[in-house]
Structures are given as C-alpha cells and as structure tokens.
JSON list of C-alpha atoms and ligand atoms in Angstrom, two decimals:
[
{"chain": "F", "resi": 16, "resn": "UNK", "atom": "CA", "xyz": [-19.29, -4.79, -27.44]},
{"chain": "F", "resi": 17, "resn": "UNK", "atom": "CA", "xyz": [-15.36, -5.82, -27.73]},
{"chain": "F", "resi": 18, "resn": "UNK", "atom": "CA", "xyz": [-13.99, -3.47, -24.76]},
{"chain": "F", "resi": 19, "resn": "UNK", "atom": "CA", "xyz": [-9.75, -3.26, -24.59]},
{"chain": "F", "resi": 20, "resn": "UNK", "atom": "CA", "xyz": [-8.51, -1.97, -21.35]},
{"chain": "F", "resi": 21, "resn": "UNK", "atom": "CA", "xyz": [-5.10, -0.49, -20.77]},
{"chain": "F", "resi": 22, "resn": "UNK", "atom": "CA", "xyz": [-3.16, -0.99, -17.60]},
{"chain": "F", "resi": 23, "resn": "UNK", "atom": "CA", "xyz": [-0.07, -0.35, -16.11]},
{"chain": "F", "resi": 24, "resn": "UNK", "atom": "CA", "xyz": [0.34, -1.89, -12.25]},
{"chain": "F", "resi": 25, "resn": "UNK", "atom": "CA", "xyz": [-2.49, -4.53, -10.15]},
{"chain": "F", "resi": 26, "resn": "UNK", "atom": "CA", "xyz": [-5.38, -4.25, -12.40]},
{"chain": "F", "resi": 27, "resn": "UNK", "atom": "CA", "xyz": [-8.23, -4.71, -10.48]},
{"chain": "F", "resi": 28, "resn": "UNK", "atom": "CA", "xyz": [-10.27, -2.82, -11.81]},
{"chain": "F", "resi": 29, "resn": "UNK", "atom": "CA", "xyz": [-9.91, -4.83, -14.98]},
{"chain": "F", "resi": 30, "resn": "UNK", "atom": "CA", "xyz": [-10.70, -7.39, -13.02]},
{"chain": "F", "resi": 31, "resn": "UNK", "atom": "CA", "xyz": [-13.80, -6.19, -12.27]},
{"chain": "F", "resi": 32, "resn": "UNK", "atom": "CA", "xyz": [-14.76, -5.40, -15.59]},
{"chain": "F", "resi": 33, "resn": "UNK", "atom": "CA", "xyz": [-13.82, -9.37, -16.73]},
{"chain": "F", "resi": 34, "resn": "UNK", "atom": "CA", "xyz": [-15.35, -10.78, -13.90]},
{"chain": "F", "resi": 35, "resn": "UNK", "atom": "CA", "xyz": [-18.42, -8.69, -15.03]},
{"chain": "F", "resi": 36, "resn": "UNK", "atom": "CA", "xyz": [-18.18, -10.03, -18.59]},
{"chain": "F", "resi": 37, "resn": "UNK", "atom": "CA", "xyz": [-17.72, -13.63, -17.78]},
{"chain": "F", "resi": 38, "resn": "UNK", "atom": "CA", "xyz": [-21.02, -13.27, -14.73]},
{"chain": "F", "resi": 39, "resn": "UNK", "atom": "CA", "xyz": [-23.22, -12.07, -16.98]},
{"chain": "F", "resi": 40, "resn": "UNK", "atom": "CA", "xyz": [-23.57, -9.06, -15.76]},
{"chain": "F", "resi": 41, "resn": "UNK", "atom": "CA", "xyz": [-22.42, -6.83, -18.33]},
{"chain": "F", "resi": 42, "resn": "UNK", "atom": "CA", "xyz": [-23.15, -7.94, -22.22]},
{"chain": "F", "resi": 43, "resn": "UNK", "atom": "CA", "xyz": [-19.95, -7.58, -23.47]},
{"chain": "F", "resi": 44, "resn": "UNK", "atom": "CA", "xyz": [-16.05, -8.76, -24.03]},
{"chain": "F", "resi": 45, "resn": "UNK", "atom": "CA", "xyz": [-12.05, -7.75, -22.43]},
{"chain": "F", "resi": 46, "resn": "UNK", "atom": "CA", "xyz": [-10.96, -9.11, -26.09]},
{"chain": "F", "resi": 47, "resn": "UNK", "atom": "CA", "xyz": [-7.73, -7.86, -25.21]},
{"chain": "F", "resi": 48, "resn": "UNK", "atom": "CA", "xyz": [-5.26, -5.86, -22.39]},
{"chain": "F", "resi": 49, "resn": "UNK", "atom": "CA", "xyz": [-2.60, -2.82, -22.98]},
{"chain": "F", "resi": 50, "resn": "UNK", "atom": "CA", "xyz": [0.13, -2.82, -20.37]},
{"chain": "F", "resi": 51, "resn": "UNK", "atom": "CA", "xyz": [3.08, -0.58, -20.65]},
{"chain": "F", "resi": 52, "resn": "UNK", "atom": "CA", "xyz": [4.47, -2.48, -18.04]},
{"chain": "F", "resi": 53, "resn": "UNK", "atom": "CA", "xyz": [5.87, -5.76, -18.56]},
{"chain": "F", "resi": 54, "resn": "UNK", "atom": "CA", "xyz": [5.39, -6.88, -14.89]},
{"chain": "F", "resi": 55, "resn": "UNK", "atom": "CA", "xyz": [2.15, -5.77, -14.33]},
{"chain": "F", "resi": 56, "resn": "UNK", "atom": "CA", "xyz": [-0.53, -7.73, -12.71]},
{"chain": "F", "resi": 57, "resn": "UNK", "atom": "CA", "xyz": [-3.08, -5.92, -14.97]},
{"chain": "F", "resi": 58, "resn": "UNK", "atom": "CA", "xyz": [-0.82, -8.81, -18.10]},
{"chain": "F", "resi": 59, "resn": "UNK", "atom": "CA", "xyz": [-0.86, -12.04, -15.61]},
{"chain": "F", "resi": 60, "resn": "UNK", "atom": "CA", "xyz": [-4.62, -11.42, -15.36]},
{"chain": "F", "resi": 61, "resn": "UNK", "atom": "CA", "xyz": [-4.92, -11.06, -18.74]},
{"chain": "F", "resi": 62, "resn": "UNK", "atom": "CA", "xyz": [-3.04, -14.46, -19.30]},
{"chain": "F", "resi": 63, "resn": "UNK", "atom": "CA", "xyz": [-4.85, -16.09, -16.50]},
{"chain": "F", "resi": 64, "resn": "UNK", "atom": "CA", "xyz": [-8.24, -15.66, -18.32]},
{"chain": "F", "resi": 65, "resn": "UNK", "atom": "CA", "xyz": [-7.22, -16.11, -21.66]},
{"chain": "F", "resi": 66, "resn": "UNK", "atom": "CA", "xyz": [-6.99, -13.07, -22.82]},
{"chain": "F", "resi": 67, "resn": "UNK", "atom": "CA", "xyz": [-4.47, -11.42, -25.54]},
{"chain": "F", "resi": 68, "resn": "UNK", "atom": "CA", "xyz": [-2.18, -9.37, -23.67]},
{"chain": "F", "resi": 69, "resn": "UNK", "atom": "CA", "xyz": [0.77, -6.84, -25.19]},
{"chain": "F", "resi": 70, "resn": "UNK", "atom": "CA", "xyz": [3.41, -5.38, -23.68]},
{"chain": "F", "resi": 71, "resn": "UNK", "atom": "CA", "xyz": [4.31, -2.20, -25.73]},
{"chain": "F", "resi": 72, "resn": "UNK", "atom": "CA", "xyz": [5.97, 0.78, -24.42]},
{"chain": "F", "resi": 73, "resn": "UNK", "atom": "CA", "xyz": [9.20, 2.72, -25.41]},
{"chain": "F", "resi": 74, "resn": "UNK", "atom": "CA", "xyz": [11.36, -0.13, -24.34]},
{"chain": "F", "resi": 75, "resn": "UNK", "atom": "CA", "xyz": [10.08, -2.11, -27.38]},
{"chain": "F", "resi": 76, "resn": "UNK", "atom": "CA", "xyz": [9.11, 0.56, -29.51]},
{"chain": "F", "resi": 77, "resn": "UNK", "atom": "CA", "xyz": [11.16, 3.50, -29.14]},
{"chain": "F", "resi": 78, "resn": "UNK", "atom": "CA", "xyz": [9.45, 5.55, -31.77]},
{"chain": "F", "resi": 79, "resn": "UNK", "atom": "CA", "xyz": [6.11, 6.84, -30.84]},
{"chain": "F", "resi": 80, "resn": "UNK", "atom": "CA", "xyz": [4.18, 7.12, -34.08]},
{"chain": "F", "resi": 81, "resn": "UNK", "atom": "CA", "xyz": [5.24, 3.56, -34.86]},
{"chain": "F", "resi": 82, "resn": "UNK", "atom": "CA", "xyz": [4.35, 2.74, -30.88]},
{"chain": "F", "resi": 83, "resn": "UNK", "atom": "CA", "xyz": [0.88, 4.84, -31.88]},
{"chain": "F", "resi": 84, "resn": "UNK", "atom": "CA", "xyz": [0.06, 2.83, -35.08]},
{"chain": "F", "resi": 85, "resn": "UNK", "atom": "CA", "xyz": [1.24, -0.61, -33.51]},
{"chain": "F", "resi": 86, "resn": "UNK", "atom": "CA", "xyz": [-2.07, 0.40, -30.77]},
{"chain": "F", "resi": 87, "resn": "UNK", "atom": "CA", "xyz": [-3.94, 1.12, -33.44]},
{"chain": "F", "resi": 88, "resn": "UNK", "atom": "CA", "xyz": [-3.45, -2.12, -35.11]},
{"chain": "F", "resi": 89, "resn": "UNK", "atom": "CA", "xyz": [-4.16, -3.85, -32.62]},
{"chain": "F", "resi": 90, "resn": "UNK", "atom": "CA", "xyz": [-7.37, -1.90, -31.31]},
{"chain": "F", "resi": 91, "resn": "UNK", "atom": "CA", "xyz": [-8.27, -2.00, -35.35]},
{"chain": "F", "resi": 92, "resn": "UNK", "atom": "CA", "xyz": [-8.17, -5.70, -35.78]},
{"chain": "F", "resi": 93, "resn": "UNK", "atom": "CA", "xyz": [-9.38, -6.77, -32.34]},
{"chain": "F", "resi": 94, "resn": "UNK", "atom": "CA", "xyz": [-12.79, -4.43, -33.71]},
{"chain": "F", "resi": 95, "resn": "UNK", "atom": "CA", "xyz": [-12.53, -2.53, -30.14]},
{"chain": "F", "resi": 96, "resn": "UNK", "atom": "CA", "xyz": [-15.49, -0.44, -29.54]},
{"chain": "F", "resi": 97, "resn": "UNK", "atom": "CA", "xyz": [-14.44, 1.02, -26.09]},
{"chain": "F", "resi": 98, "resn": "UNK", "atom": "CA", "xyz": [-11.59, 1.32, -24.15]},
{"chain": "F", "resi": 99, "resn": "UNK", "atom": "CA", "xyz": [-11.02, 1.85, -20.56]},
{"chain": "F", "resi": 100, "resn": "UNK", "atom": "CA", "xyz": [-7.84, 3.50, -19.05]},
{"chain": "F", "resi": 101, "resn": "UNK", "atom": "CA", "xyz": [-7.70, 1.15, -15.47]},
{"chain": "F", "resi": 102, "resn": "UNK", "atom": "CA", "xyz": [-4.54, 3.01, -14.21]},
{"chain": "F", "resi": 103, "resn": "UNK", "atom": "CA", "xyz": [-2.72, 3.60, -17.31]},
{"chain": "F", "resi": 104, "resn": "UNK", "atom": "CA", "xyz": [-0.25, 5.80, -16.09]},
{"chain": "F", "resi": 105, "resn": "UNK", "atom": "CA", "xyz": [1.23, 6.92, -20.16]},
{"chain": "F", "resi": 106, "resn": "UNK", "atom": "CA", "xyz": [-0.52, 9.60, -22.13]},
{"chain": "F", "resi": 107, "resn": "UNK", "atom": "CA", "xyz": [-2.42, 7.90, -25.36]},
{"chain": "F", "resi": 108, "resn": "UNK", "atom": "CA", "xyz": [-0.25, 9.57, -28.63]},
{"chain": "F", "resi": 109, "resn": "UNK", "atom": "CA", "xyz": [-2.52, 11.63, -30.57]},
{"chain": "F", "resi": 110, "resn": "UNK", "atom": "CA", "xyz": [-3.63, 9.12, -33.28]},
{"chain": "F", "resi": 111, "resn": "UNK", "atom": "CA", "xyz": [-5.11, 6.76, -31.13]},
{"chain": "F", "resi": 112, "resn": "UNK", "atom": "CA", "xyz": [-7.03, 9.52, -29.37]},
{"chain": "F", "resi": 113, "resn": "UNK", "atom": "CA", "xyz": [-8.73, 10.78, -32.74]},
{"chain": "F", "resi": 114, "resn": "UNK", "atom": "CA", "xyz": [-9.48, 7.89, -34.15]},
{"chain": "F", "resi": 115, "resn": "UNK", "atom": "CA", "xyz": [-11.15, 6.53, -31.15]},
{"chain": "F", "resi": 116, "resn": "UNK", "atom": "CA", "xyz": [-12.45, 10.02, -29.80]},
{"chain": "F", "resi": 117, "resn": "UNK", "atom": "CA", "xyz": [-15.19, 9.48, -27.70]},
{"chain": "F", "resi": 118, "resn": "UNK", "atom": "CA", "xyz": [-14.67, 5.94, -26.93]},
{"chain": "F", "resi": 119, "resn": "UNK", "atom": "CA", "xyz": [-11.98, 5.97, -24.84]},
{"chain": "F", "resi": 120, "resn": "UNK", "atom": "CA", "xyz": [-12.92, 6.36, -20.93]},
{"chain": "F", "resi": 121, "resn": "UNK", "atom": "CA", "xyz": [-10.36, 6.87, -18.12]},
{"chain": "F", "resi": 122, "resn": "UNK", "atom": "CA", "xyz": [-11.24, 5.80, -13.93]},
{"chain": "F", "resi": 123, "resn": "UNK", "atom": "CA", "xyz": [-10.14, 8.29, -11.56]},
{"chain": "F", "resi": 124, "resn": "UNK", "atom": "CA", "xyz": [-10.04, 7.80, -8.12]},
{"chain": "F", "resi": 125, "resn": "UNK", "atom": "CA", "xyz": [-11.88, 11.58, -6.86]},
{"chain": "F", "resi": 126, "resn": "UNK", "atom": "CA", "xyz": [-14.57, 13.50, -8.33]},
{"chain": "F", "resi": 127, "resn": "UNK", "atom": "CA", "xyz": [-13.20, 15.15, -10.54]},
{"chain": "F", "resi": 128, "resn": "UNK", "atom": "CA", "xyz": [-12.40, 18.32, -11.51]},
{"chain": "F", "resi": 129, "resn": "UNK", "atom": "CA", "xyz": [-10.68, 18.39, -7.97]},
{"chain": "F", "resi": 130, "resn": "UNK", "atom": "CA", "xyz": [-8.39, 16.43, -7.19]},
{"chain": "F", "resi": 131, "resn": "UNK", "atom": "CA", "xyz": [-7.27, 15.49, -10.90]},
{"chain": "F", "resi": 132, "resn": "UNK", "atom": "CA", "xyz": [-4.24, 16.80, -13.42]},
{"chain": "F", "resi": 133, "resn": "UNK", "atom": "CA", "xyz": [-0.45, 15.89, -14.11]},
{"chain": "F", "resi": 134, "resn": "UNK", "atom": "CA", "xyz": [1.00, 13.70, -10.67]},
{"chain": "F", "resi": 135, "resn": "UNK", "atom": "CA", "xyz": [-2.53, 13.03, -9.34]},
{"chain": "F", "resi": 136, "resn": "UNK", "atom": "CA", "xyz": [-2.49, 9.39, -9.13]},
{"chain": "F", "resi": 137, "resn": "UNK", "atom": "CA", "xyz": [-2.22, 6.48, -6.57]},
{"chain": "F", "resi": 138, "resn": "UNK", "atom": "CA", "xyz": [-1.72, 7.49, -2.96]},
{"chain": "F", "resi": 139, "resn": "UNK", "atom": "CA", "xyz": [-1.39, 11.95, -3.93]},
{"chain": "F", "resi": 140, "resn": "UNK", "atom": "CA", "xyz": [-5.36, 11.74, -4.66]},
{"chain": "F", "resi": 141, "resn": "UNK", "atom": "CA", "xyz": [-5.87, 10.37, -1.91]},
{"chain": "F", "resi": 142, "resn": "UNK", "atom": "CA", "xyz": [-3.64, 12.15, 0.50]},
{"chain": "F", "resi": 143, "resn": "UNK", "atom": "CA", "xyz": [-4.77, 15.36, -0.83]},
{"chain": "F", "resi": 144, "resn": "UNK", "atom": "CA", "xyz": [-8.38, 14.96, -0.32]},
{"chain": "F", "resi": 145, "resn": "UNK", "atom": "CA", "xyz": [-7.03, 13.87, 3.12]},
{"chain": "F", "resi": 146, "resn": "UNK", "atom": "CA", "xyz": [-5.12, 17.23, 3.99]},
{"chain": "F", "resi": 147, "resn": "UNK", "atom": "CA", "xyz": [-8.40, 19.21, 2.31]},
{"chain": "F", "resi": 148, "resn": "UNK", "atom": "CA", "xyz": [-10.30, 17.44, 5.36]},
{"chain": "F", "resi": 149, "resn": "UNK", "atom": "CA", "xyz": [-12.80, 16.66, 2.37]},
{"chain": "F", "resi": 150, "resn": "UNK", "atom": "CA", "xyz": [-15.84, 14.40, 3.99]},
{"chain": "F", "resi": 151, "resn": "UNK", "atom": "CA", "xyz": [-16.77, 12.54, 0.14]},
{"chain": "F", "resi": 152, "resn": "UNK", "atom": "CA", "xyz": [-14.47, 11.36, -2.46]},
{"chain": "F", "resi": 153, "resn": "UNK", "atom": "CA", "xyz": [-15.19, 9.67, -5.05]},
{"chain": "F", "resi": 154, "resn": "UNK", "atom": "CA", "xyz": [-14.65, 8.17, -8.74]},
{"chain": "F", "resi": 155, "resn": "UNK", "atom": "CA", "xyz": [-15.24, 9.78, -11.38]},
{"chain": "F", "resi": 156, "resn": "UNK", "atom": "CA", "xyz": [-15.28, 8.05, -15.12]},
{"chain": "F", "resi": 157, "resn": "UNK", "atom": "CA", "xyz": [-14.22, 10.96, -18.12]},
{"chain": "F", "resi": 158, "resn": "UNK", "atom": "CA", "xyz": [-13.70, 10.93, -21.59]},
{"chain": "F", "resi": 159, "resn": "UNK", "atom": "CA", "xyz": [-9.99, 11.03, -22.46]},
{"chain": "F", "resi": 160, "resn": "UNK", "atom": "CA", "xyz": [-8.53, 13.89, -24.36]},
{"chain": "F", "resi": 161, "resn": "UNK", "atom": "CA", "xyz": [-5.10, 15.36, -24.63]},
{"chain": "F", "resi": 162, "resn": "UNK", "atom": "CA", "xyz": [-4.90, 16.43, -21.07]},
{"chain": "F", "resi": 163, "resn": "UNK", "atom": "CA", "xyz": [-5.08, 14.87, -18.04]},
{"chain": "F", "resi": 164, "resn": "UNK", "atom": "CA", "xyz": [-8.14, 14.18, -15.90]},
{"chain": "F", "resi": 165, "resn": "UNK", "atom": "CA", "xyz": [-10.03, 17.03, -18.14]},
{"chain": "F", "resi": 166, "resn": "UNK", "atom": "CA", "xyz": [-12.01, 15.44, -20.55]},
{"chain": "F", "resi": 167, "resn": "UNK", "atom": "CA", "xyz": [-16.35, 15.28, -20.19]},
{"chain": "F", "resi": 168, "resn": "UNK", "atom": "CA", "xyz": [-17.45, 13.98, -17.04]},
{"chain": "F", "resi": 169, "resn": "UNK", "atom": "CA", "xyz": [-20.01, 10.97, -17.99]},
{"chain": "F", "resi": 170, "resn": "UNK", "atom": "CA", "xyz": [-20.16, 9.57, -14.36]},
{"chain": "F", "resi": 171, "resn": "UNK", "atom": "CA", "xyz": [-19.62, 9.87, -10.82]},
{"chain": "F", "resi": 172, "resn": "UNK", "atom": "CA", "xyz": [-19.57, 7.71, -7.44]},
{"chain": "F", "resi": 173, "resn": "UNK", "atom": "CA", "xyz": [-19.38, 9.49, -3.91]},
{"chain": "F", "resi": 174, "resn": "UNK", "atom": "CA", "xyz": [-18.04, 7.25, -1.37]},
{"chain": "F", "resi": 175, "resn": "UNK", "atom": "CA", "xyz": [-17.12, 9.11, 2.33]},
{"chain": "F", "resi": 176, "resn": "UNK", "atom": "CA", "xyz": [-13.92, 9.89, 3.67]},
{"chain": "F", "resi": 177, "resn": "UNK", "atom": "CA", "xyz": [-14.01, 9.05, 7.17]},
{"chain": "F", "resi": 178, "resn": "UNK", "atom": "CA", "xyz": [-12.47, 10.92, 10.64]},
{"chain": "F", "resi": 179, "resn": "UNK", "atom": "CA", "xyz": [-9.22, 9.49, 10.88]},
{"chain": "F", "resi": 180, "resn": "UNK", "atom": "CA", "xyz": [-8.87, 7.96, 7.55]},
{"chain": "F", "resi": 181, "resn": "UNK", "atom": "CA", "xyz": [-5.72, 7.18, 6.16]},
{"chain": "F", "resi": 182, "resn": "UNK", "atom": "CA", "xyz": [-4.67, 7.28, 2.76]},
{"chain": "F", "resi": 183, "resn": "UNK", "atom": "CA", "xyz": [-4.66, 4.01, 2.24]},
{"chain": "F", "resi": 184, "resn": "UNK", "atom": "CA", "xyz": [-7.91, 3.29, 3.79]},
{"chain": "F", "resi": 185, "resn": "UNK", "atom": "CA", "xyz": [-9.89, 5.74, 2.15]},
{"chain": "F", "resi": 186, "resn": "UNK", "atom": "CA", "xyz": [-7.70, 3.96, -1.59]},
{"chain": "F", "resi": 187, "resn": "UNK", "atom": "CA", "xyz": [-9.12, 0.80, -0.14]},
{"chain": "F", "resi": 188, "resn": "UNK", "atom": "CA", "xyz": [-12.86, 1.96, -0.07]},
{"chain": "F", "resi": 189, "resn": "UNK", "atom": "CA", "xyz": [-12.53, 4.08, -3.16]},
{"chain": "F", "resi": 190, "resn": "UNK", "atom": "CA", "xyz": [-11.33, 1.03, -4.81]},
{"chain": "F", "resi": 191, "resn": "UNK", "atom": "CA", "xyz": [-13.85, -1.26, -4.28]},
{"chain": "F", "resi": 192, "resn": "UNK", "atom": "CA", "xyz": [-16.75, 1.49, -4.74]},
{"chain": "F", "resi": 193, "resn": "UNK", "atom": "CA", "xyz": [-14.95, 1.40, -8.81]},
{"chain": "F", "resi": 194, "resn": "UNK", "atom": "CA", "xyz": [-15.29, -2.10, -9.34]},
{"chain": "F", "resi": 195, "resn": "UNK", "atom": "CA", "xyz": [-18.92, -2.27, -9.09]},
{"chain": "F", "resi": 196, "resn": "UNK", "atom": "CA", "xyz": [-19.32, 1.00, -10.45]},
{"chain": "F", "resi": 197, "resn": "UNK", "atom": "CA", "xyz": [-17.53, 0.34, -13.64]},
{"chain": "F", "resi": 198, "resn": "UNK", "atom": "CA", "xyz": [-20.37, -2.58, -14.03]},
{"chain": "F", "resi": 199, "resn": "UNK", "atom": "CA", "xyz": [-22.74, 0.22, -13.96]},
{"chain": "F", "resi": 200, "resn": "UNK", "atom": "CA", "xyz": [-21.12, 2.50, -16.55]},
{"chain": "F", "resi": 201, "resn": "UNK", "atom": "CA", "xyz": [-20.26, -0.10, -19.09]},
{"chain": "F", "resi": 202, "resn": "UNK", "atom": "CA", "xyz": [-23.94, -1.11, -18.77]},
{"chain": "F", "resi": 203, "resn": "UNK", "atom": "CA", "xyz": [-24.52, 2.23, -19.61]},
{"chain": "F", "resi": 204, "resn": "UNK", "atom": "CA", "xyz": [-22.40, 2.57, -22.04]},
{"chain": "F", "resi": 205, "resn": "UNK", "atom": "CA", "xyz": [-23.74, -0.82, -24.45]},
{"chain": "F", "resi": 206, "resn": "UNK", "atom": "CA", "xyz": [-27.47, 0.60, -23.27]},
{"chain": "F", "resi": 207, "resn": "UNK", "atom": "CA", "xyz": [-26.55, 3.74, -25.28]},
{"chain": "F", "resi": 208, "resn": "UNK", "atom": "CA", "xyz": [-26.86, 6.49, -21.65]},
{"chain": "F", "resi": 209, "resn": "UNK", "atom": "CA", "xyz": [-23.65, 6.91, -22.46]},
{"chain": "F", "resi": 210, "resn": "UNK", "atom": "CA", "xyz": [-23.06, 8.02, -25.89]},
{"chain": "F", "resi": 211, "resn": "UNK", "atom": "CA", "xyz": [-20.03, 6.45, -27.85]},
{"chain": "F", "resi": 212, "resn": "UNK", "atom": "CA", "xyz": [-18.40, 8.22, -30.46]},
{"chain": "F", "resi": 213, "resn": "UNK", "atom": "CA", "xyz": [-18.36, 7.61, -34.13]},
{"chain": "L", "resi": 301, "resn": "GRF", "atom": "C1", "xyz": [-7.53, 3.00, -9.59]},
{"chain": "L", "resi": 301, "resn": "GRF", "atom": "O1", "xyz": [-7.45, 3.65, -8.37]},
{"chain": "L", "resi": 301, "resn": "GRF", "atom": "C2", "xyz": [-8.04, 3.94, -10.65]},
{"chain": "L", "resi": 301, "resn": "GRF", "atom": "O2", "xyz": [-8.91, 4.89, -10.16]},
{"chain": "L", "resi": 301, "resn": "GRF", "atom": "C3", "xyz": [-6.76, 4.60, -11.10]},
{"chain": "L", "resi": 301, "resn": "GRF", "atom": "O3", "xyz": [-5.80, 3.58, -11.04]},
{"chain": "L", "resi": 301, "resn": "GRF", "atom": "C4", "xyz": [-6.17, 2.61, -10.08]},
{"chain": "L", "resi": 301, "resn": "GRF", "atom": "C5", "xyz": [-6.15, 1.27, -10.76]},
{"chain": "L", "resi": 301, "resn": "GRF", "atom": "O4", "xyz": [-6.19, 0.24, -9.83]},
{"chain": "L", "resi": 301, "resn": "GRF", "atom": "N1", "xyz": [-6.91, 5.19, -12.39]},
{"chain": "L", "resi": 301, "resn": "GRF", "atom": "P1", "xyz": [-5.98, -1.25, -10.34]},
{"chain": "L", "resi": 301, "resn": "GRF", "atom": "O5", "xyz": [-4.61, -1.32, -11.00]},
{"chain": "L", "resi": 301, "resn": "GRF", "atom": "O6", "xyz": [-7.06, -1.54, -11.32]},
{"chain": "L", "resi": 301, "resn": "GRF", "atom": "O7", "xyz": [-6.06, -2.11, -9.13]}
]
C-alpha cells in the first residue's frame, strides 16, 4: 500500500509510521509527505529518508481549487491508497475529501468524541482533559470528513492521565502510546479490519 501523510509541525508520528515501513513491521510505503508548512520537521524528515516532500499552502497557491487539484495530482500520480492526517492543522478542500472518501484517516490525541472539534489541538486537548480531572485519555484514529474530529471512529488507545500530570506530560505519554499504535492500525488497515473506501 503507497500511504501519503500530511503534516504541518515535528512529525513524529510520521516518523513512526516510516520507521514502521522501513522495519518491516508494517507492509507498506510513506511514497510521499504534505506539509503546509515550509519549516516543518514533518518536510526535513521527509528529505532525510528520501522521500518526496511538497510544500503547498496558500502562500504558493493562493487559489484553493487549484491548491485542491495540485493535492490531487499529486496523491493521483503517486497511486496513494491511504492517507494519514499526523497533525495537519488545514481543513482538506472538498475534492480531495470525495475522491479519497474513506481513505483518509486523521490521529487525535483524546478519545474522541470528547475532547475533539474546531481549536482542539496541541496542548488545549490536553489541558482540558486535565481541568475535567479525566483519569484515561487517549488516541483516537477517525475517518476524515468535512468537520473536525467527527468523522467514524475506526480505533482507539486509552493511555492514563496521572495525579498531578501536567499538560505536557500527559502530551508526552499520549504521544508515544500513537506511534506504536499507528503500527497497529495501518496493519489493520492493509489486513482489510479496517475497511478502505472505493
Ligand atoms: C499528535 O499529537 C497528533 O495526535 C495530533 O498532532 C500531533 C502530531 O505530532 N494530530 P507530531 O507532529 O507527529 O509529532
């Protein structure tokens, strides 16, 4: 399976799913990586392991349906069967979300449906279950639709939130509890437990 993942900041967790790839452990490919950020980590890993890498966002493509058809291209040629959302902090355009409906997975660092929607990301998840005094977070791997954090639940981690956690710690061990258990899903995924779209 050809897998793209789309990233905007450290990209770890794409990482994971390379270091995966290249250990064995997973039957598939990263052919390529998505950043709207020129900066990001998530594009010097790509270039450390050989990997295409593109840099589109509104700064180089101001128009969003060409923006929408240039991803498309490029998922279309690369013959992408899934794609991951590894802290991909943009919303996909419409096009790309049809044409790959089904196919496209997103990582979110809760279990979802708490804990999810518009300005839930980084450090807020975390801080929120925090101030809930919730005892197990989580991560939580959806299908991506046209709203955020709501599309089908196809898998789900706990990991504990303990006393006196901080934010940051509880990020930390949420963190690492993804990067194995992204292994696991894609597994599931090529094994067919996880169905892919058309
Ligand atoms: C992770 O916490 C993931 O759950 C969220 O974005 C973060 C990505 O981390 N969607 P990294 O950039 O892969 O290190």
């Amino acid at each position: 399976m050809n897998i793209a993942v789309f990233a905007s900041h450290g990209g770890s967790d794409l990482q994971a799913i390379i270091d995966g790839c290249k250990s064995g452990k997973v039957n598939s490919k990263v052919k390529l990586v998505i950043s709207n950020n020129s900066n990001s980590m998530a594009l010097q890993r790509a270039e450390n392991e050989g990997i295409l890498g593109y840099h589109i966002s509104q700064k180089v493509i101001p128009d969003n349906g060409k923006l929408d058809n240039k991803i498309l291209s490029i998922l279309d040629e690369n013959e992408i069967d899934m794609i991951f959302l590894a802290g991909y902090l943009k919303m996909l355009g419409t096009s790309v979300l049809q044409k790959y409906s089904n196919r496209i997975f997103n990582i979110h660092p809760a279990l979802l449906p708490k804990y999810g929607g518009k300005g839930m990301y980084g450090m807020n998840v975390h801080k929120a279950v925090i101030e809930a005094r919730e005892k197990i977070s989580g991560v939580t791997i959806h299908r991506v639709n046209e709203k955020y954090d709501s599309g089908e639940i196809v898998a789900q981690a706990e990991v504990p939130v303990m006393p006196n956690d901080t934010p940051e710690e509880l990020a930390a061990r949420v963190l690492e509890r993804e990067h194995s258990f992204l292994i696991e899903v894609v597994n599931d995924i090529i094994s067919g437990n996880i169905k892919l779209g058309e």
